[in-house]
Amino acid sequence: MTRMRPLIFLDPHPRTEEMVFTPDVEAALGRMGRVVHHFGGRAPDDLVESVLDEVAIIIGQTAMDRDRLDRATNLKAIINVKANWEPNVDYAHAQALGVQVLTVAPVMGRPVAEYCLAQAINLARGFVAADAAFRAGTERYGGAGNRAAYSLFDAPVGLIGYGNLGRALTPLLRPFTSRIAVHDPFLSDAYLRTQGLEPVSLDALLASSRFVYILAGATSENEGFLSAAKLAAIGDGASVVLGSRAEVVDFDALLAEADSGRLRVAVDVFPEEPVPADSAWRATANALFTAHLAGGMASTYAAMREMVLDDVAQILKDLPPMRLQRAEPRQAAMARSR
């Protein structure tokens, strides 16, 4: 009797076909098994139900509660390609059943870290404002143009959160400074010290850092934990880079600190996306805005596709995944992001 080839189900919304299902990926997955896919939105329930009893690999953010997991008796792995855990999977039950839940999140670390480094230097040195002044004919030369500038070299830096992004950013910061403090309630002080970092309280980090990187993921427990009062504790003139999720900060208070001239702020993520054309945020002074583009480059998606193909092949051979990040059930279940 011919053994049925494993079924691979792609339900990657909000990722597009261009991002995750290029012709080479389609061909590679087709060699590994039968492929069913849905693009343009979440897969409808009837499609999910139709593959449930056969599916071996889910690539995407399909809702998989306890009931669905129990009925998906051939399921080996769920691969999240959004890079943020969603609360629509029973992570603990998946682990109990031996279903691996994985994410491509590590692939975003390097490009977003590159953004964070570049924006911090831009904020401190004022290069973007200097370009605008030159184009307007109001440039100031030499020292006159550098009166408000300061350097990342030997500066005290604070990282709020030390996950994939923090680990990718730290090696980029090392040539500039050895004074790197970290606040991360999920990690022990001893571990952070083994990484050559200084574990500190949030209040100490905010008060002592010339550069503040907001790198914490959004969870059910930390929404808005960087309140207006916390932001007010950051030293005057500091550069603040929001590189993770807008949900962790009082966003309006952050922009108010920039608009007042007290802080310099770089933002790549917003509470509402797309940002309305008439949003008052767009007029904020002393802020550098980008439209959630820090990680999503063509090279990032190429690396993502490669990681997924490598680990799908591993899993279908009953070997451990080597490149994707495994879910820790408690933390994954707490995750909250759009």
PDB file of C-alpha atoms in Angstrom, residues 55-214:
ATOM      1  CA  VAL A  55      -2.164  18.019   8.127  1.00  0.00           C
ATOM      2  CA  ALA A  56       1.431  17.388   9.208  1.00  0.00           C
ATOM      3  CA  ILE A  57       2.824  20.934   9.069  1.00  0.00           C
ATOM      4  CA  ILE A  58       0.985  24.248   9.406  1.00  0.00           C
ATOM      5  CA  ILE A  59       2.907  27.255   8.109  1.00  0.00           C
ATOM      6  CA  GLY A  60       1.114  30.328   9.392  1.00  0.00           C
ATOM      7  CA  GLN A  61      -1.027  31.661  12.198  1.00  0.00           C
ATOM      8  CA  THR A  62      -3.987  29.280  11.988  1.00  0.00           C
ATOM      9  CA  ALA A  63      -6.110  29.221  15.150  1.00  0.00           C
ATOM     10  CA  MET A  64      -5.429  25.899  16.893  1.00  0.00           C
ATOM     11  CA  ASP A  65      -7.325  25.511  20.136  1.00  0.00           C
ATOM     12  CA  ARG A  66      -7.390  22.340  22.258  1.00  0.00           C
ATOM     13  CA  ASP A  67     -10.204  20.782  20.232  1.00  0.00           C
ATOM     14  CA  ARG A  68      -8.475  21.302  16.893  1.00  0.00           C
ATOM     15  CA  LEU A  69      -5.161  20.074  18.247  1.00  0.00           C
ATOM     16  CA  ASP A  70      -6.811  16.904  19.533  1.00  0.00           C
ATOM     17  CA  ARG A  71      -8.324  16.244  16.114  1.00  0.00           C
ATOM     18  CA  ALA A  72      -5.127  17.000  14.188  1.00  0.00           C
ATOM     19  CA  THR A  73      -3.657  13.590  14.927  1.00  0.00           C
ATOM     20  CA  ASN A  74      -0.958  13.795  12.235  1.00  0.00           C
ATOM     21  CA  LEU A  75       0.218  17.291  13.134  1.00  0.00           C
ATOM     22  CA  LYS A  76       3.935  17.584  13.835  1.00  0.00           C
ATOM     23  CA  ALA A  77       4.519  21.338  13.864  1.00  0.00           C
ATOM     24  CA  ILE A  78       2.986  24.796  13.606  1.00  0.00           C
ATOM     25  CA  ILE A  79       5.360  27.381  12.136  1.00  0.00           C
ATOM     26  CA  ASN A  80       4.447  30.996  12.872  1.00  0.00           C
ATOM     27  CA  VAL A  81       5.727  33.255  10.069  1.00  0.00           C
ATOM     28  CA  LYS A  82       4.427  36.520  11.522  1.00  0.00           C
ATOM     29  CA  ALA A  83       7.336  36.556  14.015  1.00  0.00           C
ATOM     30  CA  ASN A  84       5.024  37.420  16.935  1.00  0.00           C
ATOM     31  CA  TRP A  85       3.164  34.799  18.927  1.00  0.00           C
ATOM     32  CA  GLU A  86      -0.606  35.043  18.757  1.00  0.00           C
ATOM     33  CA  PRO A  87      -3.040  34.000  21.512  1.00  0.00           C
ATOM     34  CA  ASN A  88      -4.981  31.706  19.160  1.00  0.00           C
ATOM     35  CA  VAL A  89      -2.971  28.548  19.856  1.00  0.00           C
ATOM     36  CA  ASP A  90      -3.169  26.401  22.993  1.00  0.00           C
ATOM     37  CA  TYR A  91       0.592  26.320  23.415  1.00  0.00           C
ATOM     38  CA  ALA A  92       0.632  24.178  26.538  1.00  0.00           C
ATOM     39  CA  HIS A  93      -1.640  21.550  24.988  1.00  0.00           C
ATOM     40  CA  ALA A  94       0.420  21.505  21.800  1.00  0.00           C
ATOM     41  CA  GLN A  95       3.513  20.817  23.874  1.00  0.00           C
ATOM     42  CA  ALA A  96       1.716  18.057  25.774  1.00  0.00           C
ATOM     43  CA  LEU A  97       0.759  16.416  22.469  1.00  0.00           C
ATOM     44  CA  GLY A  98       4.295  16.663  21.107  1.00  0.00           C
ATOM     45  CA  VAL A  99       3.356  19.259  18.479  1.00  0.00           C
ATOM     46  CA  GLN A 100       6.217  21.694  17.997  1.00  0.00           C
ATOM     47  CA  VAL A 101       5.234  25.361  17.785  1.00  0.00           C
ATOM     48  CA  LEU A 102       7.956  27.412  16.137  1.00  0.00           C
ATOM     49  CA  THR A 103       8.546  30.954  14.924  1.00  0.00           C
ATOM     50  CA  VAL A 104      10.720  32.721  12.374  1.00  0.00           C
ATOM     51  CA  ALA A 105      11.238  35.586  14.857  1.00  0.00           C
ATOM     52  CA  PRO A 106      15.053  35.291  15.001  1.00  0.00           C
ATOM     53  CA  VAL A 107      15.267  36.325  11.340  1.00  0.00           C
ATOM     54  CA  MET A 108      14.043  39.818  12.249  1.00  0.00           C
ATOM     55  CA  GLY A 109      16.744  40.423  14.852  1.00  0.00           C
ATOM     56  CA  ARG A 110      19.587  41.587  12.638  1.00  0.00           C
ATOM     57  CA  PRO A 111      17.732  43.987  10.315  1.00  0.00           C
ATOM     58  CA  VAL A 112      15.809  45.581  13.187  1.00  0.00           C
ATOM     59  CA  ALA A 113      19.008  45.873  15.223  1.00  0.00           C
ATOM     60  CA  GLU A 114      20.619  47.627  12.266  1.00  0.00           C
ATOM     61  CA  TYR A 115      17.697  50.079  12.216  1.00  0.00           C
ATOM     62  CA  CYS A 116      18.020  50.680  15.954  1.00  0.00           C
ATOM     63  CA  LEU A 117      21.732  51.453  15.738  1.00  0.00           C
ATOM     64  CA  ALA A 118      21.309  53.782  12.765  1.00  0.00           C
ATOM     65  CA  GLN A 119      18.432  55.723  14.289  1.00  0.00           C
ATOM     66  CA  ALA A 120      20.198  56.217  17.605  1.00  0.00           C
ATOM     67  CA  ILE A 121      23.186  57.740  15.825  1.00  0.00           C
ATOM     68  CA  ASN A 122      20.885  59.886  13.683  1.00  0.00           C
ATOM     69  CA  LEU A 123      19.084  61.173  16.764  1.00  0.00           C
ATOM     70  CA  ALA A 124      22.252  61.980  18.681  1.00  0.00           C
ATOM     71  CA  ARG A 125      24.141  63.583  15.804  1.00  0.00           C
ATOM     72  CA  GLY A 126      21.195  65.300  14.118  1.00  0.00           C
ATOM     73  CA  PHE A 127      22.074  64.255  10.576  1.00  0.00           C
ATOM     74  CA  VAL A 128      18.499  64.197   9.283  1.00  0.00           C
ATOM     75  CA  ALA A 129      17.810  67.695  10.612  1.00  0.00           C
ATOM     76  CA  ALA A 130      21.136  68.875   9.170  1.00  0.00           C
ATOM     77  CA  ASP A 131      20.130  67.590   5.742  1.00  0.00           C
ATOM     78  CA  ALA A 132      16.801  69.442   5.955  1.00  0.00           C
ATOM     79  CA  ALA A 133      18.585  72.633   7.029  1.00  0.00           C
ATOM     80  CA  PHE A 134      21.023  72.378   4.136  1.00  0.00           C
ATOM     81  CA  ARG A 135      18.221  71.952   1.618  1.00  0.00           C
ATOM     82  CA  ALA A 136      16.453  74.976   3.119  1.00  0.00           C
ATOM     83  CA  GLY A 137      19.625  77.066   2.995  1.00  0.00           C
ATOM     84  CA  THR A 138      19.820  77.415   6.779  1.00  0.00           C
ATOM     85  CA  GLU A 139      22.755  75.087   7.434  1.00  0.00           C
ATOM     86  CA  ARG A 140      25.349  75.797  10.110  1.00  0.00           C
ATOM     87  CA  TYR A 141      28.945  74.672   9.563  1.00  0.00           C
ATOM     88  CA  GLY A 142      31.356  72.844  11.858  1.00  0.00           C
ATOM     89  CA  GLY A 143      30.992  73.347  15.577  1.00  0.00           C
ATOM     90  CA  ALA A 144      28.029  75.678  15.174  1.00  0.00           C
ATOM     91  CA  GLY A 145      26.063  72.835  13.633  1.00  0.00           C
ATOM     92  CA  ASN A 146      27.099  70.385  16.350  1.00  0.00           C
ATOM     93  CA  ARG A 147      26.146  72.289  19.483  1.00  0.00           C
ATOM     94  CA  ALA A 148      23.362  69.845  20.356  1.00  0.00           C
ATOM     95  CA  ALA A 149      25.132  66.733  19.038  1.00  0.00           C
ATOM     96  CA  TYR A 150      26.591  63.946  21.154  1.00  0.00           C
ATOM     97  CA  SER A 151      28.243  60.599  20.473  1.00  0.00           C
ATOM     98  CA  LEU A 152      27.337  56.979  21.040  1.00  0.00           C
ATOM     99  CA  PHE A 153      30.986  56.277  21.852  1.00  0.00           C
ATOM    100  CA  ASP A 154      31.426  55.549  25.584  1.00  0.00           C
ATOM    101  CA  ALA A 155      27.810  56.538  26.257  1.00  0.00           C
ATOM    102  CA  PRO A 156      25.597  54.711  28.772  1.00  0.00           C
ATOM    103  CA  VAL A 157      23.066  52.605  26.868  1.00  0.00           C
ATOM    104  CA  GLY A 158      19.951  50.909  28.242  1.00  0.00           C
ATOM    105  CA  LEU A 159      18.106  48.007  26.637  1.00  0.00           C
ATOM    106  CA  ILE A 160      14.538  47.407  27.797  1.00  0.00           C
ATOM    107  CA  GLY A 161      14.128  43.748  26.867  1.00  0.00           C
ATOM    108  CA  TYR A 162      16.793  41.241  25.878  1.00  0.00           C
ATOM    109  CA  GLY A 163      15.189  38.826  23.451  1.00  0.00           C
ATOM    110  CA  ASN A 164      16.074  38.196  19.821  1.00  0.00           C
ATOM    111  CA  LEU A 165      16.364  41.916  19.106  1.00  0.00           C
ATOM    112  CA  GLY A 166      18.460  42.731  22.149  1.00  0.00           C
ATOM    113  CA  ARG A 167      20.820  39.854  21.411  1.00  0.00           C
ATOM    114  CA  ALA A 168      21.225  41.044  17.809  1.00  0.00           C
ATOM    115  CA  LEU A 169      21.761  44.680  18.801  1.00  0.00           C
ATOM    116  CA  THR A 170      24.361  44.143  21.518  1.00  0.00           C
ATOM    117  CA  PRO A 171      27.226  43.094  19.177  1.00  0.00           C
ATOM    118  CA  LEU A 172      26.550  46.196  17.072  1.00  0.00           C
ATOM    119  CA  LEU A 173      26.839  48.403  20.158  1.00  0.00           C
ATOM    120  CA  ARG A 174      30.045  46.839  21.500  1.00  0.00           C
ATOM    121  CA  PRO A 175      32.423  48.801  19.227  1.00  0.00           C
ATOM    122  CA  PHE A 176      30.888  52.021  20.560  1.00  0.00           C
ATOM    123  CA  THR A 177      30.471  51.400  24.257  1.00  0.00           C
ATOM    124  CA  SER A 178      30.912  48.847  27.008  1.00  0.00           C
ATOM    125  CA  ARG A 179      28.333  50.568  29.204  1.00  0.00           C
ATOM    126  CA  ILE A 180      25.258  48.495  28.338  1.00  0.00           C
ATOM    127  CA  ALA A 181      22.554  48.038  30.975  1.00  0.00           C
ATOM    128  CA  VAL A 182      19.561  45.727  30.566  1.00  0.00           C
ATOM    129  CA  HIS A 183      16.179  45.418  32.202  1.00  0.00           C
ATOM    130  CA  ASP A 184      14.341  42.173  31.409  1.00  0.00           C
ATOM    131  CA  PRO A 185      12.086  40.582  34.060  1.00  0.00           C
ATOM    132  CA  PHE A 186      12.202  37.219  32.260  1.00  0.00           C
ATOM    133  CA  LEU A 187      15.978  36.839  32.647  1.00  0.00           C
ATOM    134  CA  SER A 188      18.150  36.396  35.718  1.00  0.00           C
ATOM    135  CA  ASP A 189      20.794  38.904  36.726  1.00  0.00           C
ATOM    136  CA  ALA A 190      23.392  36.130  36.639  1.00  0.00           C
ATOM    137  CA  TYR A 191      22.572  35.280  33.026  1.00  0.00           C
ATOM    138  CA  LEU A 192      22.798  38.908  31.923  1.00  0.00           C
ATOM    139  CA  ARG A 193      26.179  39.237  33.608  1.00  0.00           C
ATOM    140  CA  THR A 194      27.449  36.204  31.666  1.00  0.00           C
ATOM    141  CA  GLN A 195      26.607  38.197  28.526  1.00  0.00           C
ATOM    142  CA  GLY A 196      28.763  41.096  29.687  1.00  0.00           C
ATOM    143  CA  LEU A 197      25.720  43.220  30.512  1.00  0.00           C
ATOM    144  CA  GLU A 198      24.687  45.118  33.618  1.00  0.00           C
ATOM    145  CA  PRO A 199      21.294  44.028  34.991  1.00  0.00           C
ATOM    146  CA  VAL A 200      19.392  46.976  36.430  1.00  0.00           C
ATOM    147  CA  SER A 201      15.915  47.981  37.506  1.00  0.00           C
ATOM    148  CA  LEU A 202      13.739  49.801  35.000  1.00  0.00           C
ATOM    149  CA  ASP A 203      13.920  53.012  37.014  1.00  0.00           C
ATOM    150  CA  ALA A 204      17.723  52.878  37.182  1.00  0.00           C
ATOM    151  CA  LEU A 205      17.971  52.249  33.442  1.00  0.00           C
ATOM    152  CA  LEU A 206      15.726  55.167  32.545  1.00  0.00           C
ATOM    153  CA  ALA A 207      17.547  57.569  34.841  1.00  0.00           C
ATOM    154  CA  SER A 208      21.076  56.639  33.777  1.00  0.00           C
ATOM    155  CA  SER A 209      20.935  55.935  30.019  1.00  0.00           C
ATOM    156  CA  ARG A 210      21.847  58.477  27.350  1.00  0.00           C
ATOM    157  CA  PHE A 211      20.423  56.051  24.782  1.00  0.00           C
ATOM    158  CA  VAL A 212      17.279  54.059  25.603  1.00  0.00           C
ATOM    159  CA  TYR A 213      16.212  51.182  23.379  1.00  0.00           C
ATOM    160  CA  ILE A 214      12.657  49.910  23.820  1.00  0.00           C
TER     161      ILE A 214
END
